[in-house]
Tab-separated table of C-alpha atoms and ligand atoms in Angstrom:
chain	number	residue	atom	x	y	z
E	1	UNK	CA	4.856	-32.994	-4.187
E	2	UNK	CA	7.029	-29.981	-3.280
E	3	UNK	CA	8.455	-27.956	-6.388
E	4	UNK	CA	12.319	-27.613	-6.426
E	5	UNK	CA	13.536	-23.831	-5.018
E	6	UNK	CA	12.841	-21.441	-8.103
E	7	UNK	CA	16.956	-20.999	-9.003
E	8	UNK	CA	16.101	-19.609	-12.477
E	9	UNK	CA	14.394	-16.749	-10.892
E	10	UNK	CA	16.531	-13.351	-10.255
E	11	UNK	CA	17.752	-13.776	-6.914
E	12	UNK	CA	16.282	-10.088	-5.527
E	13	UNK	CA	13.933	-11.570	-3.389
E	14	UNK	CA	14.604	-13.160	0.008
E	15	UNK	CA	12.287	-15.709	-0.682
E	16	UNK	CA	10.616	-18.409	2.590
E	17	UNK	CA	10.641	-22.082	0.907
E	18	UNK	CA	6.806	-21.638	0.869
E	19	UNK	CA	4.593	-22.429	-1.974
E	20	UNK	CA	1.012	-21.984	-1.817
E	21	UNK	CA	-1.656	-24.018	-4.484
E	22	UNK	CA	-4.752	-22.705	-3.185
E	23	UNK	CA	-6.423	-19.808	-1.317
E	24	UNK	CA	-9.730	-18.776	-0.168
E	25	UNK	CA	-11.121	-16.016	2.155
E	26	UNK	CA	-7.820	-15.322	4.461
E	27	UNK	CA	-6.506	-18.947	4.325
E	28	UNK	CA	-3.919	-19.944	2.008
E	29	UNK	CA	-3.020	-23.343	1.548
E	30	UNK	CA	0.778	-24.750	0.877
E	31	UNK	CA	2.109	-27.714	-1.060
E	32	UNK	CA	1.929	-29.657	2.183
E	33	UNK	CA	-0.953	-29.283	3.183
E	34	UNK	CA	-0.646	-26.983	5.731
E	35	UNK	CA	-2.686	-23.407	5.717
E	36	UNK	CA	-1.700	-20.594	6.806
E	37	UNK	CA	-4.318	-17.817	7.896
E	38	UNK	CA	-2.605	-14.899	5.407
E	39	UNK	CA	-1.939	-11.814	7.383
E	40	UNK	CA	0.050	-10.063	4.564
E	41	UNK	CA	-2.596	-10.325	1.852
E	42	UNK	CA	0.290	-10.076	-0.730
E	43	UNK	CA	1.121	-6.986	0.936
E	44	UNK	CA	-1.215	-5.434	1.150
E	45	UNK	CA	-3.584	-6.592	-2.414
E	46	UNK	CA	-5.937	-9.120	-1.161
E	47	UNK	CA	-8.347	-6.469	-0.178
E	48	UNK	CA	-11.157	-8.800	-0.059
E	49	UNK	CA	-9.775	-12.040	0.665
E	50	UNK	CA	-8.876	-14.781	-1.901
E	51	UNK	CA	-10.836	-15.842	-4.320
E	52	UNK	CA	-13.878	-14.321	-3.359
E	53	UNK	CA	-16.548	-15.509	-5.371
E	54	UNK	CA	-17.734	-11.608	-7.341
E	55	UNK	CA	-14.155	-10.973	-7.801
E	56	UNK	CA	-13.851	-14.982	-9.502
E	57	UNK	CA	-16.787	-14.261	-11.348
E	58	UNK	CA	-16.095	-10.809	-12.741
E	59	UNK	CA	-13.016	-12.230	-13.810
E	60	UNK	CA	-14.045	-15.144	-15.620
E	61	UNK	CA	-16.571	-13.504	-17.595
E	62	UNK	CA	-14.538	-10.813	-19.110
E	63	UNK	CA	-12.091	-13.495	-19.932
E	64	UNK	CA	-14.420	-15.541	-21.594
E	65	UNK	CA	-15.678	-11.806	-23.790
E	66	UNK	CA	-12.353	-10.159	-23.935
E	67	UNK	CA	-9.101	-9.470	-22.505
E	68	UNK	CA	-7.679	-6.559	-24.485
E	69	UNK	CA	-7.752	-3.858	-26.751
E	70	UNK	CA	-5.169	-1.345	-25.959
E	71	UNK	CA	-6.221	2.388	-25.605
E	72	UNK	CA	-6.186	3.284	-29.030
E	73	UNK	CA	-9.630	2.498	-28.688
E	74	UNK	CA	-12.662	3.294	-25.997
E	75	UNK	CA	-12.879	0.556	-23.258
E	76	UNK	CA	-16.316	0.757	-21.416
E	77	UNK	CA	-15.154	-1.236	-18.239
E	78	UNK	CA	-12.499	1.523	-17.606
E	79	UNK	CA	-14.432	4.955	-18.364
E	80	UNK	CA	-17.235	3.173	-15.661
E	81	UNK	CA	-14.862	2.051	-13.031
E	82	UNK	CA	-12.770	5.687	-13.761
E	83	UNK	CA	-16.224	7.314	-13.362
E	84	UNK	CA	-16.792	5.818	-10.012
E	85	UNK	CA	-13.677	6.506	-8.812
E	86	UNK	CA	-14.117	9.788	-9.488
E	87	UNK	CA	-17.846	10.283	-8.073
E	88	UNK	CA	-16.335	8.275	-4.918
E	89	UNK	CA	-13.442	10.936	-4.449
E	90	UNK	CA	-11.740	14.308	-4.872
E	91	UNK	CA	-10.627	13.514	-8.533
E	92	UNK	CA	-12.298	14.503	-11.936
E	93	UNK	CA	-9.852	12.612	-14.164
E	94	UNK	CA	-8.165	9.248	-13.884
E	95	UNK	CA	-5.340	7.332	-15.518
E	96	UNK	CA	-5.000	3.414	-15.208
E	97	UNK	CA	-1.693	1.626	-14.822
E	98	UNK	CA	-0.454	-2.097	-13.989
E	99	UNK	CA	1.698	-0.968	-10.901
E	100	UNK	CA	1.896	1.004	-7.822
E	101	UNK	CA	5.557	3.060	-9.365
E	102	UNK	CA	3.952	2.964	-12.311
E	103	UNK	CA	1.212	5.457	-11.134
E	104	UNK	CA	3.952	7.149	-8.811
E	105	UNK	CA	6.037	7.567	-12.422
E	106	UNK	CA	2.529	9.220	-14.067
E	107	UNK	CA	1.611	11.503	-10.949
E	108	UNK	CA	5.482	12.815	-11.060
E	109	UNK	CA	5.037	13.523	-14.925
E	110	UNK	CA	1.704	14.883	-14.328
E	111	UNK	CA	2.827	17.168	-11.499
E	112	UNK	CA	6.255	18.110	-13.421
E	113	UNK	CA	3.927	19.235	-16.059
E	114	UNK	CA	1.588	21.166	-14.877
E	115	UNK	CA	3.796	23.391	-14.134
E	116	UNK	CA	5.391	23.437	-17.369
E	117	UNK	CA	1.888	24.157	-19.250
E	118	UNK	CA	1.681	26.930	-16.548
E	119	UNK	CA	5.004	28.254	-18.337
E	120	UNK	CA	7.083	27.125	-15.496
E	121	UNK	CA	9.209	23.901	-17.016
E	122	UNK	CA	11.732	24.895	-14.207
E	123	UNK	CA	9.494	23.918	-11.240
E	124	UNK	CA	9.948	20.022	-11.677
E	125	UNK	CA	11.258	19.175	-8.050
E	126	UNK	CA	9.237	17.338	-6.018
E	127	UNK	CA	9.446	17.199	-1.793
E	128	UNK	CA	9.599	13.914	-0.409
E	129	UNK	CA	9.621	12.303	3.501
E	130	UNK	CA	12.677	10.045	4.910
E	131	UNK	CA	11.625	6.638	5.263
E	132	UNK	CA	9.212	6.760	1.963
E	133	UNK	CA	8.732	4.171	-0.376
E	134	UNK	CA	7.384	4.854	-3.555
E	135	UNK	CA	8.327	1.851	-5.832
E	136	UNK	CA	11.556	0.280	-8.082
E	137	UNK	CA	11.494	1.968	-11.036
E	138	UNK	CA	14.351	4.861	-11.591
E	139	UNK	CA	12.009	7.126	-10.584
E	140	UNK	CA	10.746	5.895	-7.562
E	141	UNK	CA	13.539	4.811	-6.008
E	142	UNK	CA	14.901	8.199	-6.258
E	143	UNK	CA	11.394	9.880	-4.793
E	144	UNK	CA	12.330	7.059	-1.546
E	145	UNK	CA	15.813	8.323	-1.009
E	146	UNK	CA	16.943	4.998	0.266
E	147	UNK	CA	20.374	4.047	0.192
E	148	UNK	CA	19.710	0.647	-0.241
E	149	UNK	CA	17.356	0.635	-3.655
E	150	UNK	CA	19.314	3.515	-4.768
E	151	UNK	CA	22.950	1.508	-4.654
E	152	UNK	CA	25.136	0.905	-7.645
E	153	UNK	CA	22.299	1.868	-10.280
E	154	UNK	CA	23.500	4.913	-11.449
E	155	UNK	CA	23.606	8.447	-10.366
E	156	UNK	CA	19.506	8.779	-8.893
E	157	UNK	CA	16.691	10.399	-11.395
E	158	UNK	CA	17.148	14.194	-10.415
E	159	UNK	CA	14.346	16.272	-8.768
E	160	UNK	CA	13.589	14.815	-5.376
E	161	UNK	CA	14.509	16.968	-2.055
E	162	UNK	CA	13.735	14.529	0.824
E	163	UNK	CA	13.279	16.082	4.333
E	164	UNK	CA	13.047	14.364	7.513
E	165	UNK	CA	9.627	12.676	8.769
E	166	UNK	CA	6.966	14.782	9.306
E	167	UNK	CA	9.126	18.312	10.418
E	168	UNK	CA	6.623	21.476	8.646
E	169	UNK	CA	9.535	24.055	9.253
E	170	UNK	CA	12.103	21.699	7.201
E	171	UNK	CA	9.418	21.329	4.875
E	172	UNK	CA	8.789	25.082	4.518
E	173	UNK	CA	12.404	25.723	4.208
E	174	UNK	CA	12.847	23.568	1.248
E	175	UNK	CA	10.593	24.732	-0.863
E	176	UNK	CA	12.091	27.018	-3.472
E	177	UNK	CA	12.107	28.283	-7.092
E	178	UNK	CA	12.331	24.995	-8.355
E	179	UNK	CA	9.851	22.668	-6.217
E	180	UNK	CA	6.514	21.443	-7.949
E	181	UNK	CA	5.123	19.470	-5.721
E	182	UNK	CA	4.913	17.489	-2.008
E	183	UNK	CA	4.839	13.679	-2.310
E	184	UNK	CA	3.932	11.383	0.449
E	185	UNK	CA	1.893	8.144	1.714
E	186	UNK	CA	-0.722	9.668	4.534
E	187	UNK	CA	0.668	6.301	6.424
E	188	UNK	CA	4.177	5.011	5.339
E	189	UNK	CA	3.977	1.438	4.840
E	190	UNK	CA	7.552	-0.124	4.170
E	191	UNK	CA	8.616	3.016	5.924
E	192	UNK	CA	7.350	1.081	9.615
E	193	UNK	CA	3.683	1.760	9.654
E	194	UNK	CA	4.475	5.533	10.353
E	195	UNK	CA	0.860	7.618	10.287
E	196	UNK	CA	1.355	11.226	9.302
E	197	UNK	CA	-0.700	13.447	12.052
E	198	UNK	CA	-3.782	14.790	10.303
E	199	UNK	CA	-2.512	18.295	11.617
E	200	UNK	CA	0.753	17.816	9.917
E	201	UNK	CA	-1.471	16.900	6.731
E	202	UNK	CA	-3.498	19.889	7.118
E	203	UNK	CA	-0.319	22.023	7.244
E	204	UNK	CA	1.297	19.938	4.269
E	205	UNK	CA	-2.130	21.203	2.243
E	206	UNK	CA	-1.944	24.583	3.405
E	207	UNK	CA	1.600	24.990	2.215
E	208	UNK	CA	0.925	23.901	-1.265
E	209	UNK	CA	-1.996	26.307	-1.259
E	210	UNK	CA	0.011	29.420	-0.772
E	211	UNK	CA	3.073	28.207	-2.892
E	212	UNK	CA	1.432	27.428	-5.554
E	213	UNK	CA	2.540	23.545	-5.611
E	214	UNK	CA	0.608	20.297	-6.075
E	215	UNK	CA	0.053	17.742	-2.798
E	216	UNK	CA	0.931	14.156	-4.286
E	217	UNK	CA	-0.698	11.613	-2.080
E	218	UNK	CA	0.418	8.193	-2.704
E	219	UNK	CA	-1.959	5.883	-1.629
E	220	UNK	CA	-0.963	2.742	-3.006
E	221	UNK	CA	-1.201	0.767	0.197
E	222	UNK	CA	-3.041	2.933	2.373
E	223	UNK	CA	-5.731	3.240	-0.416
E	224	UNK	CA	-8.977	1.184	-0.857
E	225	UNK	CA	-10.752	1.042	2.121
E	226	UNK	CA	-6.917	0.147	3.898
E	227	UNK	CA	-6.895	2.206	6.950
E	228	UNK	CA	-11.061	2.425	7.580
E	229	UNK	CA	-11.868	5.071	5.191
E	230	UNK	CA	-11.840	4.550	1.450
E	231	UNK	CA	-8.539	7.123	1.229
E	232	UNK	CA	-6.414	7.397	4.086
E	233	UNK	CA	-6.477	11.163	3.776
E	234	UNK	CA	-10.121	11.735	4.241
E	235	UNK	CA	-9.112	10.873	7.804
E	236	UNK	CA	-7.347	14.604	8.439
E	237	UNK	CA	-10.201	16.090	5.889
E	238	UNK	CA	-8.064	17.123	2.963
E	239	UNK	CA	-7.764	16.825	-0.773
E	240	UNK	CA	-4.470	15.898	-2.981
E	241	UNK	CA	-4.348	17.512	-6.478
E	242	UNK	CA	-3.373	13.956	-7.383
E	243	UNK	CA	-3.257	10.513	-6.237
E	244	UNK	CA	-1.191	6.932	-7.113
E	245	UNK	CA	-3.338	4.071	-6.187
E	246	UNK	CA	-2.467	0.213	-6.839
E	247	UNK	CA	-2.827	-3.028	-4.549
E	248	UNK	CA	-5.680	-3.342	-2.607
E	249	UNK	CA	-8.165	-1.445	-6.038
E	250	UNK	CA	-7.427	-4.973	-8.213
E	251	UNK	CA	-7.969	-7.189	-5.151
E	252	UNK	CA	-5.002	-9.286	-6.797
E	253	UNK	CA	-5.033	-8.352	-10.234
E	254	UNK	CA	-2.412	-6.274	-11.048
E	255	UNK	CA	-3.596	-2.474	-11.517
E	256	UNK	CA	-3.030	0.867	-10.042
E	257	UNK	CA	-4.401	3.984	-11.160
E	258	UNK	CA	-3.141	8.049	-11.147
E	259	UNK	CA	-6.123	10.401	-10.212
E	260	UNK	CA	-6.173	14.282	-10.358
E	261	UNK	CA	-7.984	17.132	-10.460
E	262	UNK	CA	-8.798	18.580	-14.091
E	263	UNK	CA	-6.359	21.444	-12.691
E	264	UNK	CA	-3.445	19.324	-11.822
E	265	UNK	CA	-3.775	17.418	-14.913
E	266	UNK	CA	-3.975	20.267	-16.974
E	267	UNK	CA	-0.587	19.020	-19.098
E	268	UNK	CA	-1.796	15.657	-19.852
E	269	UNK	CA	-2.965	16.384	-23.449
E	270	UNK	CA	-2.771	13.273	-26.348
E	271	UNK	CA	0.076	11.646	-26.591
E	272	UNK	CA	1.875	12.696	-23.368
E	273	UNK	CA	1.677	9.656	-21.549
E	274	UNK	CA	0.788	6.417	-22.207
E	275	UNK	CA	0.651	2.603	-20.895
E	276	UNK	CA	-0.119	-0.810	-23.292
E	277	UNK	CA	-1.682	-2.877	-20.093
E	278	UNK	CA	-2.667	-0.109	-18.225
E	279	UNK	CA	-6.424	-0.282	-18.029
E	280	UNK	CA	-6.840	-3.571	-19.705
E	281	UNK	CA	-10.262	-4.866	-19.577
E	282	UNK	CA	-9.174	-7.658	-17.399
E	283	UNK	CA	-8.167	-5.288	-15.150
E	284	UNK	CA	-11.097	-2.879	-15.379
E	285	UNK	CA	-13.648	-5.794	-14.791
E	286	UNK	CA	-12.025	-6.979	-11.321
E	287	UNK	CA	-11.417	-3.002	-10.033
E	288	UNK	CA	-15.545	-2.540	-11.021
E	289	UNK	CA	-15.878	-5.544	-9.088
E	290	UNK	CA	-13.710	-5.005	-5.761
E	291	UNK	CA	-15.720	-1.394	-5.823
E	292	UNK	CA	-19.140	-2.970	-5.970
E	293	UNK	CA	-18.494	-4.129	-2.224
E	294	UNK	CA	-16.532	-1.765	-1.027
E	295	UNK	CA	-18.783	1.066	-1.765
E	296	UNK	CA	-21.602	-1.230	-0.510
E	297	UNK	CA	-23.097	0.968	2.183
E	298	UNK	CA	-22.041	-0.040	5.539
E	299	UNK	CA	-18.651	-1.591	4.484
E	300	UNK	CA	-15.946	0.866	5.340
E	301	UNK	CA	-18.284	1.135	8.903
E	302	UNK	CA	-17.085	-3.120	9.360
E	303	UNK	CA	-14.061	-2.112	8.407
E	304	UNK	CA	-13.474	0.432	11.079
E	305	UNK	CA	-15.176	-1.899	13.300
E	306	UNK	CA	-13.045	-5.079	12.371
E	307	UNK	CA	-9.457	-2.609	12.395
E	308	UNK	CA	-10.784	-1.556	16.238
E	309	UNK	CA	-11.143	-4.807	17.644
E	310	UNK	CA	-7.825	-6.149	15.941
E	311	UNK	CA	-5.834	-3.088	17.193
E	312	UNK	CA	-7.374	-3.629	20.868
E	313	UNK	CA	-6.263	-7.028	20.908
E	314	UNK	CA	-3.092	-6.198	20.003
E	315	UNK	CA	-2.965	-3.797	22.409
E	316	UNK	CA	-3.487	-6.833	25.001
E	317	UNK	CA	-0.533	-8.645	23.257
E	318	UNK	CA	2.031	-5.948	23.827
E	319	UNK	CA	1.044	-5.754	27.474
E	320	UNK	CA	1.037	-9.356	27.946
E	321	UNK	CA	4.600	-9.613	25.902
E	322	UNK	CA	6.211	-6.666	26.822
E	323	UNK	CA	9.691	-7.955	26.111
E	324	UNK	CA	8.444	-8.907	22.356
E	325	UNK	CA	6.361	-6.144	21.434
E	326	UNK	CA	7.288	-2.543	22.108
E	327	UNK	CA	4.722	-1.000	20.158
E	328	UNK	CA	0.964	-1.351	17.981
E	329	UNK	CA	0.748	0.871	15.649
E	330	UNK	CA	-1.016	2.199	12.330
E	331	UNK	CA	-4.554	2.737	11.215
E	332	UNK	CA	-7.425	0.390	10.224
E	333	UNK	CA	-6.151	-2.578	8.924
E	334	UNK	CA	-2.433	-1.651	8.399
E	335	UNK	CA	-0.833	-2.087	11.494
E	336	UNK	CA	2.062	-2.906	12.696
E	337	UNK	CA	4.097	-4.332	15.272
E	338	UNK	CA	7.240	-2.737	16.157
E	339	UNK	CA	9.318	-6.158	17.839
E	340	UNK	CA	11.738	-6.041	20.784
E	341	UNK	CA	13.546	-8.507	18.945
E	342	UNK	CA	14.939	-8.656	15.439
E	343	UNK	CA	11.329	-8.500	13.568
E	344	UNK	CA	12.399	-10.888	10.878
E	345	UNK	CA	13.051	-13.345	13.718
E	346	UNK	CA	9.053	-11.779	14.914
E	347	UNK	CA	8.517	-12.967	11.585
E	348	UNK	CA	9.805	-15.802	11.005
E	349	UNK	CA	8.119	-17.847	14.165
E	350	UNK	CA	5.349	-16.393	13.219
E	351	UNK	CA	4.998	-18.142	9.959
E	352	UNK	CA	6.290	-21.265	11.941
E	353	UNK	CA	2.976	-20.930	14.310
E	354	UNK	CA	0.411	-21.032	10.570
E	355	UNK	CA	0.349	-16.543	10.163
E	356	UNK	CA	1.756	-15.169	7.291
E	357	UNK	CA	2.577	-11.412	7.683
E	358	UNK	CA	4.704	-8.459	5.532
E	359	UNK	CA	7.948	-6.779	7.036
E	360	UNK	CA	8.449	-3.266	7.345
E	361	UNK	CA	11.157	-0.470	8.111
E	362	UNK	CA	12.241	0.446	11.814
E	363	UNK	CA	12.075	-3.042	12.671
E	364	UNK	CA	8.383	-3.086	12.157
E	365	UNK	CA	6.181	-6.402	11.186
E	366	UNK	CA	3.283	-5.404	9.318
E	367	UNK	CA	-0.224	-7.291	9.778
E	368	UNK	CA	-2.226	-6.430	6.488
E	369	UNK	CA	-5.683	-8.796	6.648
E	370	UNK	CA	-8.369	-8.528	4.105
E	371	UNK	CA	-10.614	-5.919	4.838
E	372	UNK	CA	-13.266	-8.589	4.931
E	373	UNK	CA	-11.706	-10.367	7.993
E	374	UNK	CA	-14.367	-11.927	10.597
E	375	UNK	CA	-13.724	-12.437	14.117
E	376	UNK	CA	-12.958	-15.939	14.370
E	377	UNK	CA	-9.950	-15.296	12.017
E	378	UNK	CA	-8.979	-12.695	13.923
E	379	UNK	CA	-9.032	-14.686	17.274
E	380	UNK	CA	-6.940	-17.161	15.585
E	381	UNK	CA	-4.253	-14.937	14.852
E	382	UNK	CA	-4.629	-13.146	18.038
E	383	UNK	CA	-4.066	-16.766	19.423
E	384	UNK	CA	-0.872	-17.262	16.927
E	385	UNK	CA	0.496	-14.170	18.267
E	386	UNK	CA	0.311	-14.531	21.701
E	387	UNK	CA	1.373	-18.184	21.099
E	388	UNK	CA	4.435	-16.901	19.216
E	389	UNK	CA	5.173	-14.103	21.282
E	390	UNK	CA	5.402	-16.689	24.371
E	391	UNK	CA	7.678	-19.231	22.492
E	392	UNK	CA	9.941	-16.611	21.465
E	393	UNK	CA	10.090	-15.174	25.395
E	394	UNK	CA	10.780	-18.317	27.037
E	395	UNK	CA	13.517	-19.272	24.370
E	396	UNK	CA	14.939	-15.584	25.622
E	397	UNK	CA	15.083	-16.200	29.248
E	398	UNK	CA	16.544	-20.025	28.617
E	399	UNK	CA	19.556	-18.515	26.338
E	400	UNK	CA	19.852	-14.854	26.355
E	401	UNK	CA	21.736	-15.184	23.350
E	402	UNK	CA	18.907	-16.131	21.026
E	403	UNK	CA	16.922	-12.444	21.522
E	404	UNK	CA	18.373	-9.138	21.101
E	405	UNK	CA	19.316	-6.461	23.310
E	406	UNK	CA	17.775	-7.082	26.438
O	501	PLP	C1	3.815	-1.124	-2.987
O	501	PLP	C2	3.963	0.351	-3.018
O	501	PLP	C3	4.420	1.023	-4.158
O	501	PLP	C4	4.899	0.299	-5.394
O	501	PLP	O1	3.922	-0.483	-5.969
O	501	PLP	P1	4.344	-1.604	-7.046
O	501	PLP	O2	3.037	-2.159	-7.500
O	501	PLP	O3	5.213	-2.587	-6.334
O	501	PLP	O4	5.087	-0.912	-8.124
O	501	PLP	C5	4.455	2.407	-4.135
O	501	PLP	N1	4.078	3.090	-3.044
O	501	PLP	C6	3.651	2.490	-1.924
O	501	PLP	C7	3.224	3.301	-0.763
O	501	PLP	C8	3.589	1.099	-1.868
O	501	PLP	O5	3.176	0.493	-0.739
């Protein structure tokens, strides 16, 4: 039986009349019946599917031990899965968190910091991109400089110069007495799927080497495995001094995470920062278990495989709908469709045609599948796609009216 519309709930979110019971692999399945091959993963956190069965189990076993502590004491699950996440990256030191801002709000203290135990307290600005999205706290919205999150809540949370998309002389000329750090996602996701070139990260690292100041990658979508490597920056061959990570890392549990170098984290000393949930054992149990597969030798290869035969197809799509789709674009398995029509409308027929997938900026609809997507899913969204993308074209040419410009 379908559930009334949620009308208790704070109206912030657009929401589809879409209720799901049930999901396995990359199918969910509604109240109705009807299921929907999921294409947006919960935007980007159902790195592995739903449900899958080591993530189920890992789960239900620490529940049935213990679910939490807090961090006034030692929890096991945490230093092993922050130990692997260290020996499986540039970091020596990591902090956990529920949240993707939330590990955005400890990588701005951290960097903010480190320059203050340097004996610099006056270097606390951070450099950030147009079209960035870092998260909803106070914080965060202020590090994303949009208009729209920023609106009626108060003057913004000072120390965030933001420079247009990927220009290295604007970023040079910004930098000044005051600026601690460069903050960016290596591929902005609600931004539009916009990639930074590797060159333009190897410049971005290069400019925080000779000024002294801190690269802050966020990697909270493009993290985990997310774009064919297990960090979208060890694409252009660079380090950050620190790192947000959430989404894909709990698979669907909430948790993110803050790494750094023992260097950049140099002001994080007792008492500094803390979190109640953050690292919960729940928590800690699923992230050891979503990196016992995808550190599994040969993984992030499937990946890379899986993300080149989606983007090829899709490649197909555009030139088969070129009045639909202007443009594929992204890396690995965040990709996105830039529509010739209004993408919620994109969207929206989508859904109608059984695929589920995420908007984004610069009228952009993101496809996010689990990294563990086979083939035959694949060709069945390919199919809902193409289907989709003809429906919408032949409803164009019958009544102009109904698309956008033409
Ligand atoms: C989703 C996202 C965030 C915010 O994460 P929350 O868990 O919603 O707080 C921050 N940065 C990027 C790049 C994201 O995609």
């Amino acid at each position: 039986m379908p559930s009334k519309s949620p009308s208790v709930l704070l109206p912030t979110y657009a929401r589809a009349d879409l209720a799901f019971v049930r999901g396995e692999g990359a199918w969910l399945t509604a109240e109705d019946g009807r299921r929907f091959l999921d294409f947006g993963g919960g935007v980007a956190v159902i790195s592995l599917g739903h449900a899958h069965p080591h993530l189920v189990a890992a789960l239900t076993e620490q529940a049935a031990r213990l679910w939490h502590v807090s961090n006034l004491y030692r929890i096991p699950e945490g230093e092993r899965l922050g130990a692997r996440l260290v020996e499986a990256t540039f970091a020596d030191t990591v902090f956990f968190t529920n949240s993707g801002a939330e590990a955005l709000e400890c990588s701005i203290k951290m960097a903010r910091k480190y320059h203050a135990a340097g004996g610099q307290p006056e270097r606390y600005r951070l450099i950030t991109f147009e079209g960035a999205f870092h998260g909803r706290t106070l914080a965060t919205i202020a590090a994303g400089g949009q208009a729209k999150y920023l609106e009626g809540f108060g003057p913004p949370v000072d120390g965030f110069d933001q420079v247009p998309f990927g220009d290295l002389d604007v970023v040079r000329g910004a930098i000044g007495p005051a600026t601690a750090g460069i903050l960016l996602e290596p591929v902005q996701g609600e931004g539009g799927v916009r990639p930074f070139a590797p060159e333009m990260l190897r410049a971005l690292r290069k400019l925080c080497d000779d000024a002294g100041l801190l690269l802050v990658l966020d990697e909270v979508q493009t993290g985990v495995g997310r774009t064919g490597r297990l960090f979208a920056h060890e694409w252009a061959g660079i380090t950050p001094d620190i790192m947000a990570i959430a989404k894909g890392i709990g698979g669907g549990f909430p948790m993110g995470a803050c790494l750094a170098t023992t260097a950049a984290a140099r002001g994080m000393t007792a008492g500094t920062h803390g979190s109640t949930f953050g690292g919960n054992p729940l928590a800690m149990a699923v992230g050891n278990a979503v990196l016992d597969i995808v550190l599994e030798p040969g993984f992030m290869d499937q990946v890379r495989h899986t993300a080149l035969l989606l983007k090829q197809r899709l490649a197909e799509l555009k030139d088969r709908h070129p009045d639909i789709i202007a443009e594929v674009r992204g890396e690995g398995l965040l990709l996105g469709l830039k529509a010739l029509i209004p993408s919620t409308q994109l969207q929206a027929a989508l859904r109608e045609n059984l695929l589920l997938t995420v908007g984004a900026g610069d009228n952009v609809v993101r496809l996010l599948p689990p990294l563990t997507i086979g083939e035959a899913d694949i060709a069945t969204a390919v199919e809902a796609i193409d289907r989709t993308c003809a429906q919408l074209s032949a409803a164009r040419t019958s009544d102009p009216k109904t698309g956008a410009a033409a």
